[in-house]
XYZ file of N, CA and C in Angstrom:
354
model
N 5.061 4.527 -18.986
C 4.309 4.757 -17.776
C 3.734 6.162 -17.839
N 2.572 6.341 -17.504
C 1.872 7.407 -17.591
C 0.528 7.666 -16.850
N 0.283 9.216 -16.121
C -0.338 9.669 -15.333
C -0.867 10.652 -15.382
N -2.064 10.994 -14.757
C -2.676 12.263 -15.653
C -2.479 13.761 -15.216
N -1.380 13.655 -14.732
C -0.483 14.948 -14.165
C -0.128 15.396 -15.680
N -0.149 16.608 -15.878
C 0.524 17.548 -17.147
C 1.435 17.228 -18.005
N 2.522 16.286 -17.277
C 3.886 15.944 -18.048
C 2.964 14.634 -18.696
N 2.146 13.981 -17.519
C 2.101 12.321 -18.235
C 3.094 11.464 -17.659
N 3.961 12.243 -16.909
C 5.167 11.221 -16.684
C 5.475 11.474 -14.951
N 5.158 10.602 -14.352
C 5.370 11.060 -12.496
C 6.920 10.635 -12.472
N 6.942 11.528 -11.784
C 8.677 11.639 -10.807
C 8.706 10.829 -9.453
N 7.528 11.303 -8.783
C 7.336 11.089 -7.335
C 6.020 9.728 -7.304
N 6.441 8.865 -6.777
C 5.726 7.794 -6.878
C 5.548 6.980 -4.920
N 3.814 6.658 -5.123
C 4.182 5.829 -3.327
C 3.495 4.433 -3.780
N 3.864 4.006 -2.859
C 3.825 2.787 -2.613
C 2.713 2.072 -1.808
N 1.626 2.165 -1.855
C 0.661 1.774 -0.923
C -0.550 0.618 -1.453
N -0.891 -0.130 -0.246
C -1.648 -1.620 -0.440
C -2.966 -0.685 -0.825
N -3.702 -1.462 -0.947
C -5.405 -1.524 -1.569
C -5.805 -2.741 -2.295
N -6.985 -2.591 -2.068
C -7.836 -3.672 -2.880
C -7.841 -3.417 -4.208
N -7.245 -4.250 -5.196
C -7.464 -4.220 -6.804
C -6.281 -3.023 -6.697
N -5.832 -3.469 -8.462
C -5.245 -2.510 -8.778
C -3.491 -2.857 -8.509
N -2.695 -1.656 -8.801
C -1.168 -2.191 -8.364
C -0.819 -1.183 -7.552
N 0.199 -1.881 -7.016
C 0.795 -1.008 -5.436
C 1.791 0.232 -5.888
N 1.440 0.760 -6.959
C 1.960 2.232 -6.791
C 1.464 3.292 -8.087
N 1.783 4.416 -7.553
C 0.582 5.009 -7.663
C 1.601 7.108 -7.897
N 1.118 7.484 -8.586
C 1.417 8.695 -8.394
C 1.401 9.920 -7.151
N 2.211 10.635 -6.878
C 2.159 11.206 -5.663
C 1.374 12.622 -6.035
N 1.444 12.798 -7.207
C 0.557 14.425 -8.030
C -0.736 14.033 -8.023
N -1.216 13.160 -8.660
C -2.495 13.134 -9.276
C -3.193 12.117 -9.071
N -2.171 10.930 -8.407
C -2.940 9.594 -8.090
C -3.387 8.913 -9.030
N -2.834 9.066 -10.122
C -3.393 7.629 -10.842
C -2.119 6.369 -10.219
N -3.166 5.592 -10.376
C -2.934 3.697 -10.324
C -1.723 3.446 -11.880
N -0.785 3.383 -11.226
C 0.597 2.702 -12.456
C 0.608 1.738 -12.599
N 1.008 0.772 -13.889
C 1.277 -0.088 -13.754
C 2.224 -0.933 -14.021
N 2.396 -1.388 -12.870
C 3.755 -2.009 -12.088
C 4.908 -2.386 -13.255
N 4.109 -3.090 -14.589
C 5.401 -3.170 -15.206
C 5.651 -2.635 -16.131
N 5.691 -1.215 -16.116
C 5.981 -0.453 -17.092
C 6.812 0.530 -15.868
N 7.443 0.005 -14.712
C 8.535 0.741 -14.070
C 9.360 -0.290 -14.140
N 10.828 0.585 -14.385
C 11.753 -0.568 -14.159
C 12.240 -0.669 -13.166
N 11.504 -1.767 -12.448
C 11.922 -2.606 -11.183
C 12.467 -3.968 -11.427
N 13.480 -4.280 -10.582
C 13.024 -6.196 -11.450
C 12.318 -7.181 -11.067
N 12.473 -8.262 -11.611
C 10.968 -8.988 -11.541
C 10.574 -9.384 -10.023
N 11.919 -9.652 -9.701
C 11.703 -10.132 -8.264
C 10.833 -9.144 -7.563
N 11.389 -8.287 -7.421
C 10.958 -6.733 -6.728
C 8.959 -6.694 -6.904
N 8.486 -6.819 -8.175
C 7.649 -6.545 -8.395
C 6.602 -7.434 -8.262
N 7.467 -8.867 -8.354
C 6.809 -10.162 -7.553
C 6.403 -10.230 -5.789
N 7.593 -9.589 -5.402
C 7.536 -9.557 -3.860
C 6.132 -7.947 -3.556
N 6.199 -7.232 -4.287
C 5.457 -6.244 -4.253
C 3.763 -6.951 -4.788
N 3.870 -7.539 -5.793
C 2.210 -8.385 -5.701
C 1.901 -8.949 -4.664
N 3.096 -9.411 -4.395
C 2.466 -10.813 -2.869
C 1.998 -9.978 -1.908
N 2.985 -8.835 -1.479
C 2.477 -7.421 -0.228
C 1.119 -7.140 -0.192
N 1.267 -6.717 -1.492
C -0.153 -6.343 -2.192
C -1.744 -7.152 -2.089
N -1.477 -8.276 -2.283
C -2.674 -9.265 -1.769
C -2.845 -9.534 -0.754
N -1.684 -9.309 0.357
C -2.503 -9.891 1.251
C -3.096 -8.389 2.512
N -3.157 -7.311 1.413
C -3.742 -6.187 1.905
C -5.538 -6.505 2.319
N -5.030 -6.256 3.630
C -6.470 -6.419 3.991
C -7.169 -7.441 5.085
N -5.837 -8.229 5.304
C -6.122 -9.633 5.755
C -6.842 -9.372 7.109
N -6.185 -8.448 8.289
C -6.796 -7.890 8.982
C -8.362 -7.754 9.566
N -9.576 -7.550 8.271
C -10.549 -7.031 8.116
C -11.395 -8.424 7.782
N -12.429 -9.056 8.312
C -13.282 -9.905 7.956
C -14.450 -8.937 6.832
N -14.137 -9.439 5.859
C -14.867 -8.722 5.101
C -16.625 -9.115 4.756
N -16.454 -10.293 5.259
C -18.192 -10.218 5.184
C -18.641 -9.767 6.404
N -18.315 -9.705 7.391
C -18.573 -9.388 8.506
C -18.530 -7.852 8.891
N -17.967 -7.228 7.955
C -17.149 -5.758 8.357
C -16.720 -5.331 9.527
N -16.009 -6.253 9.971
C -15.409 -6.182 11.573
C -13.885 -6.608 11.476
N -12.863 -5.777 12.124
C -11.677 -5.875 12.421
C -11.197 -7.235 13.066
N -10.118 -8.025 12.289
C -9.951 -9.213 13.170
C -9.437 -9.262 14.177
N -9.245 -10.423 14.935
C -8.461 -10.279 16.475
C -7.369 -10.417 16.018
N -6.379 -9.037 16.472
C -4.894 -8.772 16.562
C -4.950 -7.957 15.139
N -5.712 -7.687 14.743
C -5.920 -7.119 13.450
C -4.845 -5.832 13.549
N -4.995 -5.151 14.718
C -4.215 -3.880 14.651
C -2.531 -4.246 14.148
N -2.031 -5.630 14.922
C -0.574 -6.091 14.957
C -0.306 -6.616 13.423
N -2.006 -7.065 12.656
C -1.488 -7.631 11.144
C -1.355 -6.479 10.299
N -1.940 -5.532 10.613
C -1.605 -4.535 9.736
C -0.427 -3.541 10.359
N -0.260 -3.490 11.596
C 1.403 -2.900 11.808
C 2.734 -4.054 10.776
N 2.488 -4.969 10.526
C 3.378 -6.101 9.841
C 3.382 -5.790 8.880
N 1.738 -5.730 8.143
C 1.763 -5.218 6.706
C 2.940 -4.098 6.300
N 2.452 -3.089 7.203
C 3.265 -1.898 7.141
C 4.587 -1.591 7.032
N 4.801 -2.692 8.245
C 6.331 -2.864 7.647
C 7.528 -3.414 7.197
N 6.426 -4.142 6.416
C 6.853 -5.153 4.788
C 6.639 -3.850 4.093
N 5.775 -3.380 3.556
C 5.645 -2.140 2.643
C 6.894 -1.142 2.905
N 7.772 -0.738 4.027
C 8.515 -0.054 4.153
C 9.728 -0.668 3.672
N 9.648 -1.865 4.143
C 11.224 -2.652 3.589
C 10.880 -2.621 2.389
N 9.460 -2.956 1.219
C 9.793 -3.075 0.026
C 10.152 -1.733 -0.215
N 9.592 -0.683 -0.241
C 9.308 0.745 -0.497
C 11.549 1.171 -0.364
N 11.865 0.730 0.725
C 13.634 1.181 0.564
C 14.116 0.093 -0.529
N 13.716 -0.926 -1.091
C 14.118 -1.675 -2.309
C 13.697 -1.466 -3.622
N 12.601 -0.706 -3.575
C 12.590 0.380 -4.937
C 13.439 1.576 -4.739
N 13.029 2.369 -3.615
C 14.227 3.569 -3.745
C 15.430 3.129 -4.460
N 16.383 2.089 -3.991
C 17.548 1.791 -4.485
C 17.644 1.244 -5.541
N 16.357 0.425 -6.256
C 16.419 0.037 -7.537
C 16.140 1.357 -8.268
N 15.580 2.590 -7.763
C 15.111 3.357 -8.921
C 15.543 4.825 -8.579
N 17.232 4.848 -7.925
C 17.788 6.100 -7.623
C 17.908 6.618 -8.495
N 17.231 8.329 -8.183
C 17.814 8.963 -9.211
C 16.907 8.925 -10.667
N 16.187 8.102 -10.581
C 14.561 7.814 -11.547
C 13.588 8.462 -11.258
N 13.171 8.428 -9.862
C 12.005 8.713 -9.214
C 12.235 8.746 -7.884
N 11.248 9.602 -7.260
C 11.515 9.852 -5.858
C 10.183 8.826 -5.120
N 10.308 8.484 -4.508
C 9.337 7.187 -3.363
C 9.330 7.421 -2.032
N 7.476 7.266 -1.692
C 7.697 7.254 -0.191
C 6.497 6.460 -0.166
N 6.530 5.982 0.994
C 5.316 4.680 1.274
C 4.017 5.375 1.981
N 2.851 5.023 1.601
C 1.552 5.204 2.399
C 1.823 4.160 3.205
N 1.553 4.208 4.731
C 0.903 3.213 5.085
C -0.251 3.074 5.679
N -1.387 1.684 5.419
C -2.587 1.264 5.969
C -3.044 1.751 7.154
N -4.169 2.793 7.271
C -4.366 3.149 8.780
C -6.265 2.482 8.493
N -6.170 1.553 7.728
C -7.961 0.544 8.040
C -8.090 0.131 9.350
N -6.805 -0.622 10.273
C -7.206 -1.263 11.243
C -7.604 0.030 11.965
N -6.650 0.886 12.464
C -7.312 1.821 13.575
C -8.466 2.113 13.509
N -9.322 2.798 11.822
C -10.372 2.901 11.785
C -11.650 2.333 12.527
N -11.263 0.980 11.989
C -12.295 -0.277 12.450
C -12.373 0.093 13.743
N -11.049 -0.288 14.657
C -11.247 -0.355 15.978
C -11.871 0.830 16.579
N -11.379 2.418 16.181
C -12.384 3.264 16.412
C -13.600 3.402 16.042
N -13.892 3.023 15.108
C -15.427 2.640 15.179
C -16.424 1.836 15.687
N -15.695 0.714 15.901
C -16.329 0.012 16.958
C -16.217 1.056 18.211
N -15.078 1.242 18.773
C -15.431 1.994 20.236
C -16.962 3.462 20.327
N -16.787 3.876 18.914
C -17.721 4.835 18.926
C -19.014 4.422 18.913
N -19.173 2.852 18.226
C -20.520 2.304 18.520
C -20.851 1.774 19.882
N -20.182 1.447 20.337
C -20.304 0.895 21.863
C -20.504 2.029 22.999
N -20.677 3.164 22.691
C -21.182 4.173 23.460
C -22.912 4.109 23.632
């Protein structure tokens, strides 16, 4: 596993959804890791793809408009990402240190809509 921080090798790793790509990520330098070149086990990293896809659900994407209750699907998202995020900590004590991003798209949306409606 490797990142383009100085060592090449991150300590500090988060955990956060996005489109494309895998759900974790360096906390130095931000490169995109990939997932199985940490040792997590499979389960872990299975339950972490599934998180992972359904990032976004929230957001009608052809439409670019926030869905209804959108704010409550992405508070859920969030905290699935936290329960996975304490099941790596404990798979990877003492490996690496972890803390979770979480999704702030819905608020966006919804503030932006309110700012257009002025």
């Amino acid at each position: 596993m490797e990142c383009s921080c100085e060592q090449n090798i991150p300590y500090e790793l988060i955990i956060e959804g996005d489109m494309g790509g895998d759900p974790i990520w360096c906390s130095h330098c931000g490169s995109n890791l990939d997932i199985d070149e940490i040792s997590i086990s499979e389960g872990l990293k299975e339950e972490l793809w599934d998180w992972m896809t359904r990032y976004g659900e929230w957001i009608d994407w052809d439409k670019d408009k926030l869905l209804p209750n959108g704010i409550e699907f992405e508070v859920e998202h969030n905290r699935q990402g936290m329960e996975l995020t304490e099941k790596a900590k404990k798979e990877l004590e003492g490996k690496h240190k972890i803390k979770f991003s979480p999704s702030t798209s819905a608020r966006r949306y919804a503030n932006a809509r309110k700012f257009w409606r002025r």
